[in-house]
mmCIF file of C-alpha atoms in Angstrom:
data_model
loop_
_atom_site.group_PDB
_atom_site.id
_atom_site.type_symbol
_atom_site.label_atom_id
_atom_site.label_comp_id
_atom_site.label_asym_id
_atom_site.label_seq_id
_atom_site.Cartn_x
_atom_site.Cartn_y
_atom_site.Cartn_z
ATOM 1 C CA MET A 2 26.428 3.170 -43.582
ATOM 2 C CA THR A 3 22.818 2.331 -44.286
ATOM 3 C CA THR A 4 21.323 2.850 -47.661
ATOM 4 C CA PRO A 5 17.896 4.365 -48.236
ATOM 5 C CA GLN A 6 16.698 0.913 -49.361
ATOM 6 C CA ASP A 7 17.761 -0.647 -46.018
ATOM 7 C CA THR A 8 16.076 2.150 -44.108
ATOM 8 C CA PHE A 9 12.888 1.681 -46.122
ATOM 9 C CA GLU A 10 12.878 -2.101 -45.519
ATOM 10 C CA THR A 11 13.450 -1.612 -41.793
ATOM 11 C CA LEU A 12 10.646 0.918 -41.634
ATOM 12 C CA ALA A 13 8.330 -1.362 -43.628
ATOM 13 C CA ASN A 14 9.073 -4.262 -41.255
ATOM 14 C CA GLN A 15 8.353 -2.080 -38.233
ATOM 15 C CA VAL A 16 5.055 -0.889 -39.725
ATOM 16 C CA THR A 17 4.080 -4.501 -40.466
ATOM 17 C CA SER A 18 4.923 -5.501 -36.882
ATOM 18 C CA LEU A 19 2.951 -2.570 -35.537
ATOM 19 C CA ASN A 20 -0.033 -3.484 -37.701
ATOM 20 C CA ALA A 21 0.056 -7.085 -36.448
ATOM 21 C CA GLU A 22 0.278 -5.917 -32.828
ATOM 22 C CA LEU A 23 -2.660 -3.528 -33.269
ATOM 23 C CA SER A 24 -4.723 -6.309 -34.827
ATOM 24 C CA ARG A 25 -3.922 -8.548 -31.861
ATOM 25 C CA LEU A 26 -4.830 -5.806 -29.368
ATOM 26 C CA ASN A 27 -8.128 -5.076 -31.144
ATOM 27 C CA GLN A 28 -9.119 -8.705 -30.575
ATOM 28 C CA HIS A 29 -8.611 -8.297 -26.821
ATOM 29 C CA ARG A 30 -11.803 -8.603 -24.740
ATOM 30 C CA PHE A 31 -11.240 -5.271 -22.971
ATOM 31 C CA VAL A 32 -11.128 -3.385 -26.271
ATOM 32 C CA GLN A 33 -14.174 -5.237 -27.602
ATOM 33 C CA LEU A 34 -16.099 -4.405 -24.427
ATOM 34 C CA HIS A 35 -15.395 -0.702 -24.834
ATOM 35 C CA ASP A 36 -16.180 -0.816 -28.549
ATOM 36 C CA SER A 37 -19.932 -0.594 -27.920
ATOM 37 C CA THR A 38 -21.481 2.255 -25.949
ATOM 38 C CA TRP A 39 -24.239 0.014 -24.558
ATOM 39 C CA LYS A 40 -21.784 -2.656 -23.440
ATOM 40 C CA LEU A 41 -19.653 0.004 -21.783
ATOM 41 C CA MET A 42 -22.634 1.516 -19.954
ATOM 42 C CA TRP A 43 -23.825 -1.945 -18.822
ATOM 43 C CA PHE A 44 -20.337 -2.838 -17.589
ATOM 44 C CA ASN A 45 -19.994 0.442 -15.687
ATOM 45 C CA MET A 46 -23.464 0.061 -14.141
ATOM 46 C CA LEU A 47 -22.627 -3.430 -12.873
ATOM 47 C CA ARG A 48 -19.279 -2.184 -11.628
ATOM 48 C CA GLY A 49 -20.976 0.670 -9.767
ATOM 49 C CA LEU A 50 -23.516 -1.678 -8.191
ATOM 50 C CA ALA A 51 -20.756 -4.009 -7.027
ATOM 51 C CA PHE A 52 -18.768 -1.091 -5.611
ATOM 52 C CA GLY A 53 -21.825 0.295 -3.815
ATOM 53 C CA PHE A 54 -22.784 -3.074 -2.341
ATOM 54 C CA GLY A 55 -19.223 -3.727 -1.228
ATOM 55 C CA SER A 56 -18.968 -0.300 0.378
ATOM 56 C CA VAL A 57 -22.219 -0.742 2.306
ATOM 57 C CA ALA A 58 -21.327 -4.271 3.407
ATOM 58 C CA GLY A 59 -17.855 -3.181 4.503
ATOM 59 C CA ALA A 60 -19.151 -0.157 6.404
ATOM 60 C CA THR A 61 -21.737 -2.348 8.143
ATOM 61 C CA ILE A 62 -19.070 -4.756 9.297
ATOM 62 C CA VAL A 63 -16.756 -1.972 10.500
ATOM 63 C CA VAL A 64 -19.537 -0.163 12.401
ATOM 64 C CA SER A 65 -20.656 -3.442 14.000
ATOM 65 C CA ILE A 66 -17.136 -4.231 15.170
ATOM 66 C CA VAL A 67 -16.609 -0.699 16.506
ATOM 67 C CA GLY A 68 -19.971 -0.836 18.300
ATOM 68 C CA PHE A 69 -19.115 -4.184 19.835
ATOM 69 C CA PHE A 70 -15.802 -2.935 21.165
ATOM 70 C CA LEU A 71 -17.378 0.275 22.456
ATOM 71 C CA ASN A 72 -19.839 -1.822 24.462
ATOM 72 C CA GLN A 73 -16.927 -3.751 25.965
ATOM 73 C CA ILE A 74 -15.136 -0.618 27.210
ATOM 74 C CA GLU A 75 -17.670 0.084 29.995
ATOM 75 C CA VAL A 76 -15.098 -0.763 32.689
ATOM 76 C CA VAL A 77 -13.113 2.427 32.050
ATOM 77 C CA PRO A 78 -15.119 5.213 33.776
ATOM 78 C CA ILE A 79 -14.644 8.129 31.364
ATOM 79 C CA ILE A 80 -14.534 6.169 28.127
ATOM 80 C CA GLY A 81 -17.239 3.783 29.349
ATOM 81 C CA GLU A 82 -19.795 6.553 29.810
ATOM 82 C CA TRP A 83 -18.888 8.053 26.460
ATOM 83 C CA ALA A 84 -19.157 4.611 24.834
ATOM 84 C CA LYS A 85 -22.593 4.090 26.438
ATOM 85 C CA GLN A 86 -23.789 7.378 24.956
ATOM 86 C CA ILE A 87 -22.506 6.445 21.502
ATOM 87 C CA ALA A 88 -24.062 2.967 21.739
ATOM 88 C CA ALA A 89 -27.374 4.509 22.849
ATOM 89 C CA GLU A 90 -27.306 6.909 19.890
ATOM 90 C CA ILE A 91 -26.641 4.039 17.507
ATOM 91 C CA MET A 92 -29.447 1.922 18.969
ATOM 92 C CA ILE A 93 -32.109 4.676 18.880
ATOM 93 C CA GLU A 94 -34.889 3.784 16.478
ATOM 94 C CA VAL A 95 -35.605 6.454 13.928
ATOM 95 C CA PRO A 96 -39.373 7.183 13.890
ATOM 96 C CA ASP A 97 -41.188 6.910 10.560
ATOM 97 C CA ARG A 98 -41.868 10.214 8.921
#
């Protein structure tokens, strides 16, 4: 059976361990980055720019590949005509407003 003194010592050791772990986590770069509002906003702005650029670049590549393959399908009569119409719509220049 444990005595109240043993329970207290165990609890004190656990609190000391927890305190040391929290101190170690507070030194982590992720926590320090989110410690300042300005650093957090700067980080999120850069992250958003990178996400936006990556999305646009990826969509450009996918649309280019799809357009290329649609131009190659002209040998199939039904799909070929449909593909020509889609390719023509993609290639139309938008007039300046």
